[in-house]
Amino acid sequence: MENNAFYVALSLLLNLDASLFQIVALSLQISLLAVLIAAVLGFPLGAAVAIWRFPGRGGMIVALNALMGLPPVVAGLMVYLLLSRAGPLGEWGLLFTPGAMIFAQVVLVLPILAALSRQKVEELLGEYREQFVSLGMSHSRMMPTLLWDARFALLTVLLAGFGRASAEVGAVMMVGGNIDGVTRVMTTSIVLETGKGNLPLALGLGIVLLTLVMLINAGAYLVGELTRRRVG
Amino acid sequence: MTAFQVPRLASSILSPSPELCFKDVSFSHEDKVLLGPCSFTLKGAGPTLVMGPNGAGKSLLLRLSHGLLLPTQGQITWSGEIRPRQAMVFQQPVLLRRSAVANLIHALAVNNVPRRERVKLAHDALERFGLTACCNTPARVLSGGEQQRLTLARAWVLSPQVLFLDEPTSALDPAAIKAVEAAVHEFHQRGTRIVMTTHDLHQAKRLAGDILFLSGGKVREHSPAEAFFEKPVSREAQAYMAGELVE
Amino acid sequence: MKKTLNLLLAGVASMGLAFAACAEDYITLASTTSTENSGLFASILPKFEDTTGIQVRVVAVGTGQAFEIARRGDADSLLVHDTAGEKRFVENGFATERADVMYNDFVLIGPANDPANIRQAQSAEEAFAAIAKAEAPFASRGDDSGTNRAELRHWKNAGVDPDGDWYRELGSGMGPTLNTAAAMDAYVMSDRATWVAFGNRQNLTLLFEGDKVLFNQYGSLLMSEEKHPHLKHDLAQQWHNWLISEDGQQAIADFKVDGQQLFFPNAK
């Protein structure tokens, strides 16, 4: 019975284990904050690429799309070298702190949010363009209108970003260091427990993580669907 | 007309109608001439009804006039020193994914109407077009007729000196058509210069001050409405009228 | 819309505070997975923290990566097991002082049916040679960790150049290497601590132990103030001193898994 991952997951959840709670809370904080920061930067960037025509725009779109597949360890290594004392941002003293993990996840999630929002906004702009020009709107004035009107599509984009952030382990392991009680999150715990050969516990943690991500997705989906149905 | 407060924007509406002048204008796409070359001047009070068979270039002419497209050759100019305020109502209403009133408030906001005036202007316009009950309804779940009335209300709050309408009633039922025509009439009464395309002869008869007749991308005739309907001068218009009547 | 925004901002602010709250007195210690995974740190760190109020944040990686982290100035202190490498680190001026802290030992693990018959070996040298002769699958860390470096030394002593299908370099930590070895019934060299705490043994069992050359010495290093003035040298010095003090040594001796002592203090 104790070797069954579902049993382990259930008892982890039911016992409200304090260290598990801390790990879950940290995971959520880091990933949500990273997605939030990436959205604040990525959505306007995506919308700008959708709206403006400039030299190198095609290359930029290709780059953003390609960066969606950036391997987490590569992002982790880049951020590690940036934040290391010997690196250009070493002064910040962020390495092996939650801040570094947020930094790395922003790097991973930003291209996803920018590339997908560019696509969604461009679709919407196709529909709205004549009306916008008729209303005499400048390009920069179009941006907030488009971002707001694409809000349901962007919610899905946000979820895609959150999925990537909460699921990755390579980057947060490298820049966070998996320090017990400080930078240990769900995914790094799973790696650690796998390393110790505690496979049921590792899988149990995996089930907890999956359940959480599913709950968040379901919640967002429900909110999105309800409002979408209202707004049409 | 009830006691309607002419918004600040509309103060100059009663000045003489702006005149639109096409000079040797043509529009091509991929080496194919779709419109022109054509030259004409829209004078007088209108409304001008642009008529002609499908593919004659009516929508193109409207988009060029409104500035949504740039002519390949020739010049389009307005009388007066500044470009007149204008709005356009499309065949398919383009509405934002927000409530009816929010659509109007957005249009006012992008035209720099002070924040405190927006809500009142929006509600007045909704009332004028019989949309008060739908004020908070998402614009895109309104019926086709309501949506078109909402785009007219949006044009209304902007107090345009010129209003372009591109087949605004082609997808509507008779009751909704009547409401749109009443709205067009109200714009005209307020002094807005109307330029509208239609393929409905009866609608043209009900609304037109003058007729601009197009076929094959060329302007074939530009006459006062009465004269046009009594006896069109151009061979193309004669054929068109005959074809319509035969049906 | 404004309400949502305010709520979001409040959330962000509170998260920021939560992170800031962790910023008490602490040092970052780069160390090895064997010490972390066995539970040694979980046992001794609270004792150190109680005495000094200093939190020790352990980044557990392979010895090679631990050296790299320290070389770049990203760790205040270093506790690893590669005596030769540690001495070079001091010679190169990255560390000012090195001290023996404790040792554990390496053990040879393999499938219970022992195809290379290393149970009968009289020495580590013999055991390694037997595995190579039988060409029995051997899982190597292959990650330039302390364990990996030690393993390569043993092959050399046995006069074997490990090469061929049977020798599998995994490039993983100790735990994942044990997992893989269990899955392919391979021989593997592990530190005793990780082995004792390891939960997924399947058909693997301990086959050879006890040769003195398998002893695995851990050393603590003090970083150079000259190379990295920004590090918390005072706090790191306290940690270093505590490890080799009577209290620290006792704490290490007191750590047991299933009644078995895994690390043996031997500070001079």
XYZ file of C-alpha atoms in Angstrom:
747
model
C 0.000 0.000 0.000
C 2.801 2.449 0.972
C 4.463 1.753 -2.358
C 1.487 2.993 -4.320
C 2.058 6.483 -5.710
C -1.628 7.405 -5.533
C -1.744 6.338 -1.925
C 1.356 8.440 -1.201
C -0.106 11.436 -3.050
C -3.363 11.140 -1.153
C -1.718 10.842 2.244
C 0.579 13.788 1.388
C -2.474 15.892 0.646
C -4.640 14.646 3.517
C -1.938 15.030 6.159
C -1.298 18.612 5.028
C 2.381 18.005 5.551
C 4.000 21.327 6.522
C 7.097 20.971 4.369
C 4.986 19.852 1.416
C 2.770 22.888 1.919
C 5.819 25.145 1.915
C 7.140 23.539 -1.269
C 3.773 23.832 -3.015
C 3.362 27.445 -1.916
C 6.845 28.332 -3.155
C 6.244 26.591 -6.490
C 3.036 28.503 -7.031
C 4.495 31.835 -5.932
C 7.495 31.531 -8.201
C 5.613 30.340 -11.259
C 2.704 32.763 -10.889
C 5.000 35.706 -10.310
C 7.176 34.682 -13.263
C 4.142 34.375 -15.531
C 2.836 37.733 -14.315
C 6.132 39.492 -15.046
C 6.429 37.721 -18.394
C 2.877 38.816 -19.262
C 3.540 42.454 -18.407
C 6.518 42.362 -20.788
C 5.394 39.751 -23.301
C 1.856 40.832 -24.128
C 2.754 44.386 -25.172
C 5.745 42.984 -27.063
C 3.553 40.477 -28.897
C 0.945 43.117 -29.638
C 3.597 45.541 -30.892
C 4.983 42.947 -33.307
C 1.425 42.258 -34.479
C 0.573 45.919 -35.044
C 3.705 47.591 -36.374
C 5.510 46.824 -39.609
C 9.249 47.312 -39.236
C 12.398 45.912 -40.824
C 13.352 42.604 -39.238
C 9.806 41.882 -38.135
C 9.772 38.505 -39.896
C 13.031 37.526 -38.254
C 11.681 38.575 -34.894
C 8.577 36.398 -35.311
C 10.706 33.402 -36.282
C 12.996 34.051 -33.306
C 10.097 34.289 -30.860
C 8.539 31.105 -32.210
C 11.853 29.271 -32.012
C 12.541 30.493 -28.478
C 9.286 28.883 -27.363
C 11.248 25.644 -27.554
C 14.263 26.943 -25.614
C 15.502 24.027 -23.493
C 15.075 24.902 -19.811
C 18.651 23.918 -18.946
C 19.967 26.307 -21.571
C 17.856 29.097 -20.124
C 19.065 28.020 -16.687
C 22.688 28.088 -17.775
C 22.321 31.540 -19.332
C 20.672 32.930 -16.225
C 23.245 31.160 -14.049
C 26.106 32.818 -15.917
C 24.324 36.178 -15.760
C 23.591 36.034 -12.043
C 26.791 34.334 -10.922
C 29.131 36.589 -8.938
C 31.548 36.393 -11.815
C 28.740 37.356 -14.236
C 27.430 40.793 -15.283
C 24.532 40.795 -12.795
C 26.494 39.162 -9.971
C 26.141 42.292 -7.867
C 22.456 41.564 -7.401
C 23.315 38.501 -5.305
C 20.311 36.674 -6.717
C 21.872 33.272 -7.465
C 20.435 30.427 -5.376
C 17.433 32.522 -4.293
C 13.777 32.385 -5.403
C 14.464 35.599 -7.314
C 16.861 33.744 -9.609
C 14.242 31.064 -10.234
C 11.680 33.715 -11.178
C 14.256 35.289 -13.485
C 14.884 31.960 -15.237
C 11.206 31.178 -15.618
C 10.529 34.648 -17.043
C 13.187 33.909 -19.677
C 11.435 30.622 -20.489
C 7.871 31.931 -20.492
C 8.365 35.327 -22.138
C 8.814 33.948 -25.698
C 5.693 31.790 -25.328
C 3.554 34.702 -24.189
C 4.987 37.073 -26.802
C 4.766 34.648 -29.737
C 1.263 33.380 -28.985
C -0.147 36.797 -28.116
C 1.347 38.142 -31.355
C -0.640 35.521 -33.239
C -3.890 36.138 -31.349
C -3.634 39.917 -31.600
C -2.841 39.751 -35.299
C -5.963 37.664 -35.925
C -8.067 40.171 -34.047
C -6.446 43.099 -35.812
C -7.433 41.559 -39.146
C -11.029 41.785 -38.048
C -10.817 45.259 -36.491
C -8.347 47.060 -38.739
C -10.735 49.009 -40.979
C -12.859 50.045 -38.029
C -9.759 51.224 -36.161
C -8.526 53.266 -39.099
C -12.038 54.656 -39.526
C -12.015 55.748 -35.883
C -8.692 57.453 -36.537
C -6.800 55.332 -34.010
C -3.016 55.494 -33.929
C -1.024 52.273 -33.763
C -0.139 52.822 -30.150
C -3.785 53.494 -29.295
C -4.736 50.172 -30.901
C -2.568 48.196 -28.513
C -4.622 48.453 -25.308
C -7.877 47.954 -27.215
C -6.576 44.821 -28.918
C -5.049 43.388 -25.740
C -8.288 43.886 -23.852
C -10.456 42.463 -26.625
C -8.163 39.440 -26.972
C -8.421 38.804 -23.226
C -9.999 35.355 -23.492
C -7.447 34.102 -25.977
C -4.711 35.649 -23.842
C -5.984 33.803 -20.784
C -5.307 30.548 -22.619
C -1.891 31.857 -23.596
C -1.251 32.693 -19.945
C -2.125 29.135 -18.983
C 0.281 27.761 -21.574
C 2.982 29.914 -20.017
C 2.082 28.828 -16.518
C 2.175 25.197 -17.609
C 5.707 25.605 -18.902
C 6.827 27.499 -15.800
C 5.411 25.076 -13.266
C 6.537 21.953 -15.126
C 10.161 22.779 -15.860
C 12.969 21.657 -13.607
C 16.254 22.162 -15.441
C 16.404 25.922 -15.063
C 15.176 26.259 -11.478
C 17.460 23.432 -10.384
C 20.482 25.180 -11.812
C 19.839 28.722 -10.605
C 17.920 27.879 -7.432
C 20.152 25.054 -6.218
C 17.250 23.052 -4.738
C 18.053 24.368 -1.243
C 15.846 22.776 1.386
C 13.303 25.308 2.658
C 14.585 28.118 0.416
C 14.522 27.170 -3.248
C 13.070 23.672 -3.211
C 9.975 23.461 -5.391
C 7.744 20.645 -6.574
C 9.783 19.688 -9.629
C 13.168 19.805 -7.914
C 11.738 17.748 -5.034
C 10.649 15.154 -7.543
C 14.163 15.003 -8.993
C 15.627 14.737 -5.498
C 13.293 11.938 -4.404
C 13.923 10.078 -7.644
C 17.650 10.370 -6.905
C 17.092 8.850 -3.493
C 15.254 5.981 -5.116
C 11.992 6.980 -3.402
C 10.035 6.410 -6.569
C 6.551 6.212 -4.982
C 7.142 9.493 -3.130
C 8.502 11.095 -6.315
C 5.484 9.964 -8.289
C 3.194 11.000 -5.440
C 4.658 14.521 -5.566
C 4.165 14.408 -9.322
C 0.504 13.602 -8.856
C 0.143 16.471 -6.386
C 1.764 18.844 -8.899
C -0.438 17.584 -11.709
C -3.545 17.977 -9.562
C -2.618 21.547 -8.721
C -1.918 22.503 -12.319
C -5.168 20.877 -13.350
C -7.134 22.781 -10.717
C -5.650 26.080 -11.832
C -6.393 25.269 -15.468
C -9.927 24.205 -14.670
C -10.511 27.381 -12.687
C -9.205 29.594 -15.449
C -11.145 27.652 -18.064
C -14.377 28.041 -16.120
C -13.912 31.760 -15.569
C -12.996 32.187 -19.231
C -15.927 30.168 -20.544
C -18.480 31.892 -18.327
C -17.389 35.378 -19.316
C -16.914 34.412 -22.933
C -20.465 33.143 -23.049
C -21.621 36.423 -21.565
C -19.600 38.627 -23.899
C -20.049 36.539 -27.049
C -35.878 65.741 -33.506
C -36.379 65.905 -29.783
C -34.517 68.286 -27.561
C -31.116 66.842 -28.357
C -28.053 68.456 -26.871
C -25.685 68.926 -29.755
C -22.359 67.716 -28.359
C -19.399 70.015 -28.300
C -17.891 68.186 -31.218
C -20.877 68.983 -33.359
C -20.687 72.755 -33.162
C -19.426 73.082 -36.703
C -21.810 70.595 -38.215
C -24.120 73.293 -39.451
C -21.370 74.913 -41.471
C -21.634 74.264 -45.225
C -21.282 70.619 -46.235
C -17.747 69.623 -47.128
C -17.212 68.801 -50.757
C -15.378 65.665 -51.860
C -13.383 65.827 -55.067
C -11.986 62.843 -57.014
C -9.460 63.843 -59.657
C -8.330 61.141 -62.107
C -8.454 58.629 -59.316
C -7.755 55.006 -60.015
C -7.080 52.012 -57.810
C -5.250 48.904 -58.970
C -4.339 45.661 -57.307
C -1.665 43.430 -58.801
C -1.732 45.335 -62.099
C -5.486 44.980 -62.413
C -7.409 48.257 -62.421
C -10.342 47.807 -60.089
C -11.614 51.377 -60.102
C -11.283 54.416 -62.324
C -9.856 56.458 -63.592
C -12.691 58.630 -62.360
C -13.276 62.280 -61.576
C -16.256 63.806 -59.841
C -17.167 66.210 -57.065
C -19.788 65.556 -54.424
C -21.512 68.879 -53.739
C -24.784 69.879 -52.170
C -26.568 68.387 -49.204
C -26.940 64.810 -50.451
C -27.512 62.168 -49.384
C -25.429 60.669 -52.166
C -26.396 57.098 -52.989
C -23.726 55.096 -54.786
C -25.385 52.491 -56.980
C -24.342 49.854 -59.452
C -24.125 46.112 -59.976
C -21.990 43.818 -57.807
C -18.309 44.315 -58.442
C -18.780 47.793 -59.864
C -16.386 49.218 -57.253
C -18.902 50.835 -54.892
C -17.214 49.662 -51.673
C -13.823 50.554 -53.087
C -14.979 54.077 -53.849
C -16.259 54.453 -50.286
C -13.036 53.135 -48.755
C -10.953 55.473 -50.914
C -13.165 58.407 -49.956
C -12.879 57.583 -46.263
C -9.127 57.108 -46.487
C -9.049 53.395 -45.632
C -7.305 52.851 -48.958
C -4.943 55.090 -50.859
C -5.497 55.610 -54.582
C -2.913 54.144 -56.936
C -3.160 57.287 -59.022
C -4.920 60.634 -58.848
C -5.992 62.775 -55.932
C -8.831 62.771 -53.476
C -9.376 66.101 -51.772
C -11.831 67.775 -49.472
C -12.931 71.375 -49.645
C -11.773 73.437 -46.708
C -8.472 73.420 -44.966
C -8.831 70.441 -42.666
C -10.132 66.984 -43.388
C -13.728 66.831 -42.161
C -14.606 64.566 -39.239
C -15.987 61.378 -40.667
C -17.246 57.954 -39.738
C -18.115 54.778 -41.564
C -20.700 52.049 -41.086
C -19.746 48.716 -42.637
C -21.897 46.032 -44.163
C -20.795 43.666 -41.404
C -20.877 45.562 -38.106
C -17.420 45.557 -36.473
C -17.995 45.725 -32.740
C -15.582 45.296 -29.858
C -15.921 42.376 -27.476
C -17.472 44.495 -24.756
C -20.886 45.863 -23.760
C -22.895 48.120 -26.051
C -22.228 51.213 -23.986
C -18.512 50.340 -23.672
C -18.275 50.319 -27.464
C -19.507 53.903 -27.586
C -17.317 54.988 -24.674
C -14.289 53.482 -26.425
C -15.037 55.449 -29.616
C -15.338 58.634 -27.573
C -12.142 57.872 -25.679
C -10.055 57.410 -28.815
C -11.429 60.723 -30.076
C -10.230 62.455 -26.916
C -13.647 63.365 -25.562
C -13.161 64.253 -21.884
C -13.805 61.315 -19.595
C -16.660 62.909 -17.651
C -18.669 63.594 -20.817
C -18.343 60.131 -22.320
C -20.923 58.239 -20.273
C -23.655 60.806 -20.832
C -23.035 61.075 -24.563
C -23.024 57.288 -24.862
C -26.285 56.851 -23.005
C -27.968 59.652 -24.981
C -26.976 57.944 -28.225
C -28.197 54.544 -27.043
C -31.522 56.103 -26.149
C -31.776 57.860 -29.496
C -31.281 54.574 -31.336
C -33.617 52.579 -29.076
C -30.825 50.595 -27.450
C -31.190 51.692 -23.819
C -32.390 48.228 -22.807
C -29.247 46.651 -24.286
C -26.891 49.141 -22.657
C -24.919 46.535 -20.711
C -25.443 43.661 -23.134
C -22.270 42.430 -24.815
C -22.332 44.001 -28.269
C -21.646 40.758 -30.077
C -24.674 38.920 -28.734
C -27.078 41.605 -30.019
C -29.224 40.809 -33.055
C -28.014 41.873 -36.484
C -30.367 44.852 -36.529
C -29.351 45.938 -33.044
C -25.685 45.620 -33.926
C -26.100 47.830 -36.980
C -28.011 50.393 -34.901
C -25.177 50.283 -32.393
C -22.613 51.065 -35.107
C -24.852 53.990 -36.126
C -24.985 55.127 -32.498
C -21.193 54.904 -32.400
C -20.996 57.077 -35.495
C -23.528 59.432 -33.927
C -21.491 60.135 -30.772
C -18.578 61.151 -32.962
C -20.741 63.842 -34.647
C -19.209 63.255 -38.060
C -19.464 65.876 -40.794
C -19.429 63.041 -43.309
C -20.860 59.561 -42.807
C -20.094 56.693 -45.155
C -22.369 53.663 -45.135
C -21.457 50.550 -47.094
C -24.582 48.461 -47.802
C -25.632 48.852 -44.170
C -28.954 47.043 -44.597
C -28.086 44.204 -46.952
C -28.171 41.579 -44.196
C -31.182 42.916 -42.284
C -34.909 42.196 -42.097
C -37.464 44.862 -43.103
C -38.048 46.195 -39.579
C -34.324 46.646 -39.015
C -33.926 48.236 -42.451
C -36.578 50.767 -41.528
C -34.741 51.637 -38.313
C -31.442 52.104 -40.154
C -33.068 54.315 -42.801
C -34.662 56.412 -40.053
C -31.236 56.785 -38.475
C -29.690 57.844 -41.779
C -32.433 60.393 -42.111
C -31.661 61.740 -38.654
C -27.975 62.113 -39.480
C -28.969 64.004 -42.611
C -31.288 66.241 -40.616
C -28.459 67.044 -38.225
C -26.324 68.167 -41.148
C -24.082 65.157 -41.662
C -23.186 64.632 -45.281
C -24.278 61.073 -46.178
C -22.520 58.903 -48.748
C -24.016 55.429 -48.919
C -23.891 52.426 -51.206
C -26.903 50.254 -51.893
C -28.159 47.876 -54.529
C -31.780 48.346 -53.440
C -33.525 50.705 -55.878
C -36.402 51.358 -53.515
C -34.044 52.303 -50.725
C -32.230 54.649 -53.074
C -35.520 56.261 -54.050
C -36.468 56.728 -50.375
C -33.153 58.293 -49.323
C -31.228 59.769 -52.217
C -30.579 63.410 -52.946
C -28.242 62.485 -55.773
C -27.094 59.256 -57.388
C -23.558 58.240 -58.312
C -23.858 55.311 -60.680
C -20.926 52.915 -61.177
C -20.360 49.934 -63.389
C -17.167 48.143 -64.377
C -15.094 50.299 -62.037
C -16.117 53.537 -63.752
C -18.474 56.344 -62.821
C -21.158 56.268 -65.516
C -23.479 58.898 -64.238
C -23.872 61.450 -61.458
C -27.333 63.042 -61.395
C -29.918 64.417 -58.979
C -32.088 61.546 -57.735
C -35.313 62.693 -59.363
C -33.719 63.015 -62.772
C -31.940 59.693 -62.422
C -35.034 57.743 -61.558
C -37.107 59.484 -64.228
C -34.645 58.789 -67.018
C -31.044 57.736 -66.536
C -28.721 59.215 -69.116
C -26.052 56.528 -69.381
C -26.626 53.347 -71.275
C -25.306 51.280 -68.340
C -27.718 52.815 -65.854
C -30.597 52.315 -68.251
C -29.737 48.651 -68.589
C -29.323 48.297 -64.825
C -32.687 49.900 -64.150
C -34.330 47.815 -66.807
C -32.790 44.635 -65.402
C -33.988 45.473 -61.949
C -37.482 46.263 -63.166
C -37.777 43.145 -65.191
C -37.151 41.017 -62.150
C -10.533 46.218 -13.735
C -8.882 48.573 -11.223
C -9.843 46.292 -8.367
C -8.269 43.295 -10.082
C -5.131 45.289 -10.699
C -4.901 46.413 -7.082
C -5.389 42.856 -5.947
C -2.640 41.661 -8.240
C -0.263 44.358 -7.060
C -1.024 43.505 -3.448
C -0.307 39.856 -4.222
C 3.003 40.686 -5.861
C 3.988 42.921 -2.977
C 3.206 40.244 -0.405
C 5.234 37.670 -2.326
C 8.139 40.086 -2.433
C 7.887 40.450 1.335
C 7.769 36.696 1.791
C 11.034 36.347 -0.106
C 12.650 39.252 1.691
C 11.727 37.682 5.040
C 14.139 34.807 4.343
C 17.101 37.176 4.269
C 18.455 36.509 7.748
C 22.046 35.453 8.533
C 22.896 32.623 6.201
C 25.698 31.161 4.137
C 25.528 29.228 0.905
C 27.359 25.909 1.091
C 28.227 24.036 -2.073
C 28.382 20.349 -1.280
C 27.780 16.913 -2.710
C 24.597 14.969 -3.267
C 25.798 12.146 -0.996
C 25.830 14.353 2.092
C 22.489 15.969 1.245
C 20.619 12.859 0.073
C 21.686 10.715 3.004
C 20.066 13.195 5.392
C 23.319 14.226 7.116
C 22.691 17.942 6.671
C 19.096 17.672 7.841
C 20.517 16.142 11.010
C 23.482 18.400 11.805
C 22.472 21.813 10.402
C 19.772 22.501 13.025
C 22.384 21.966 15.735
C 24.721 24.493 14.122
C 21.904 26.947 13.597
C 20.821 26.632 17.252
C 24.327 27.460 18.467
C 25.184 30.287 16.096
C 21.919 31.498 14.565
C 23.436 31.036 11.124
C 21.386 29.260 8.483
C 23.314 27.070 6.059
C 21.794 26.813 2.591
C 23.062 23.700 0.877
C 23.395 23.534 -2.885
C 23.966 19.815 -3.445
C 25.710 19.071 -6.749
C 28.551 16.899 -8.039
C 31.997 17.747 -6.685
C 33.111 19.080 -10.066
C 30.189 21.512 -10.232
C 30.670 22.415 -6.573
C 34.254 23.505 -7.328
C 32.999 25.525 -10.296
C 30.339 27.247 -8.199
C 32.948 28.130 -5.584
C 35.467 29.256 -8.198
C 32.924 31.762 -9.565
C 32.300 33.107 -6.075
C 28.764 31.793 -5.753
C 29.258 29.821 -2.531
C 30.532 30.982 0.852
C 31.852 27.570 1.801
C 32.664 24.204 0.276
C 32.364 20.674 1.682
C 33.410 18.039 -0.854
C 35.226 14.724 -1.168
C 38.124 14.931 -3.586
C 41.248 15.493 -1.515
C 43.546 15.919 -4.519
C 41.187 18.392 -6.160
C 40.750 20.255 -2.871
C 44.504 20.643 -2.469
C 44.779 21.988 -6.010
C 41.975 24.420 -5.225
C 44.013 25.769 -2.302
C 47.200 25.884 -4.381
C 45.426 27.865 -7.079
C 44.467 30.457 -4.502
C 40.714 29.999 -4.566
C 40.687 28.697 -1.011
C 42.932 29.667 1.901
C 42.476 26.660 4.110
C 41.416 23.034 3.893
C 40.570 20.732 6.781
C 39.678 17.051 7.034
C 36.173 16.746 8.454
C 35.015 13.146 8.161
C 35.060 10.153 5.932
C 32.654 7.593 4.722
C 33.476 4.779 2.350
C 32.659 3.595 -1.086
C 31.062 0.242 -1.623
C 30.648 -1.886 -4.700
C 27.067 -2.739 -5.570
C 25.919 -5.239 -8.132
C 23.305 -7.799 -9.098
C 22.758 -10.470 -6.444
C 23.958 -13.281 -8.742
C 27.331 -11.478 -9.025
C 28.468 -12.605 -12.525
C 32.019 -11.243 -11.996
C 32.227 -12.940 -8.625
C 33.592 -9.910 -6.751
C 32.287 -11.222 -3.434
C 35.404 -13.361 -3.349
C 37.778 -10.487 -4.150
C 40.499 -9.783 -1.566
C 40.983 -6.144 -2.480
C 39.297 -3.342 -4.368
C 41.932 -3.723 -7.058
C 40.929 -7.356 -7.541
C 37.227 -6.550 -7.570
C 37.566 -3.888 -10.271
C 39.776 -6.138 -12.347
C 37.239 -8.968 -12.079
C 34.412 -6.739 -13.357
C 36.534 -5.660 -16.337
C 37.566 -9.232 -17.072
C 33.967 -10.488 -17.022
C 32.918 -7.460 -19.063
C 29.918 -7.273 -16.765
C 27.841 -4.107 -17.180
C 29.175 -1.299 -14.998
C 27.315 1.984 -14.464
C 29.653 4.941 -14.029
C 28.547 8.385 -12.851
C 30.551 9.915 -15.675
C 29.908 13.422 -14.285
C 33.311 14.458 -12.927
C 31.986 14.197 -9.385
C 34.163 13.167 -6.442
C 32.785 9.650 -6.681
C 33.486 9.545 -10.407
C 37.054 10.763 -9.892
C 37.612 8.120 -7.180
C 36.161 5.391 -9.399
C 38.528 6.306 -12.227
C 41.463 6.086 -9.798
C 40.424 2.550 -8.858
C 40.293 1.440 -12.492
C 43.769 2.846 -12.966
C 45.062 1.012 -9.890
C 43.560 -2.197 -11.252
C 45.400 -1.626 -14.511
C 42.198 -1.347 -16.521
C 41.291 1.232 -19.126
C 37.513 1.053 -18.817
C 36.133 1.019 -22.314
C 33.658 -1.008 -24.324
C 29.971 -1.812 -24.269
C 29.979 -3.017 -20.694
C 31.219 0.342 -19.334
C 28.365 2.838 -19.310
C 29.007 6.483 -18.501
C 25.675 7.940 -17.436
C 26.511 11.540 -16.699
C 24.121 11.576 -13.727
C 24.137 12.006 -9.979
C 24.561 9.121 -7.550
C 20.843 8.443 -7.120
C 19.919 8.407 -10.812
C 22.989 6.229 -11.465
C 21.770 3.726 -8.872
C 18.293 3.810 -10.443
C 19.800 3.059 -13.837
C 22.087 0.358 -12.480
C 19.059 -1.285 -10.825
C 17.218 -1.214 -14.138
C 20.057 -2.835 -16.106
C 21.470 -5.118 -13.415
C 24.846 -3.380 -13.554
C 27.693 -3.073 -11.108
C 28.108 0.388 -9.632
C 30.338 2.109 -7.122
C 28.427 4.180 -4.594
C 29.179 6.014 -1.411
C 27.761 4.074 1.484
C 25.519 6.918 2.653
C 23.586 7.166 -0.594
C 23.328 3.381 -0.826
C 21.937 2.948 2.680
C 19.329 5.651 2.136
C 18.484 4.429 -1.374
C 14.959 3.049 -1.750
C 14.796 1.481 -5.219
C 17.299 -1.400 -4.957
C 15.382 -4.052 -6.888
C 17.929 -6.836 -7.585
C 20.981 -4.860 -6.411
C 22.935 -5.768 -3.324
C 26.158 -4.788 -1.568
C 28.931 -7.081 -2.833
C 32.261 -5.619 -1.759
C 33.333 -3.302 1.073
C 35.996 -2.645 3.633
C 39.228 -2.065 1.665
C 40.961 0.988 3.084
C 41.502 2.442 -0.380
C 37.728 2.839 -0.632
C 37.693 5.368 2.166
C 36.216 8.639 1.049
C 37.615 11.694 2.792
C 35.510 14.883 3.069
C 37.158 18.247 3.426
C 35.915 21.703 4.286
C 37.386 24.670 2.455
C 37.577 28.342 3.353
C 37.264 30.655 0.367
C 39.866 33.255 -0.487
C 38.938 36.745 0.711
C 41.242 38.185 -1.874
C 39.510 36.526 -4.843
C 35.986 36.981 -3.574
C 35.728 39.832 -1.064
C 31.914 39.857 -1.303
C 31.511 36.423 0.353
C 30.398 36.024 3.969
C 33.812 35.002 5.225
C 33.066 35.576 8.924
C 30.005 33.330 8.902
C 31.762 30.732 6.751
C 34.681 30.703 9.200
C 32.241 29.945 12.044
C 30.792 27.045 10.062
C 34.242 25.698 9.209
C 35.344 25.926 12.836
C 32.183 24.276 14.103
C 32.551 21.331 11.723
C 35.988 20.456 13.109
C 35.070 21.329 16.688
C 34.092 18.735 19.263
C 30.397 19.660 18.939
C 30.440 19.387 15.169
C 32.313 16.117 15.144
C 29.913 14.679 17.719
C 26.925 15.776 15.619
C 28.366 13.930 12.612
C 28.954 10.782 14.675
C 25.414 10.943 16.042
C 23.851 10.810 12.591
C 22.591 7.294 11.917
C 20.297 5.679 9.377
C 18.634 2.458 10.529
C 21.032 2.395 13.440
C 24.025 2.506 11.105
C 26.609 5.293 11.329
C 27.384 6.633 7.843
C 29.998 9.321 8.383
C 33.020 9.031 10.649
C 34.460 12.303 12.012
C 38.241 12.507 11.707
C 39.220 16.166 12.071
C 42.735 16.645 13.407
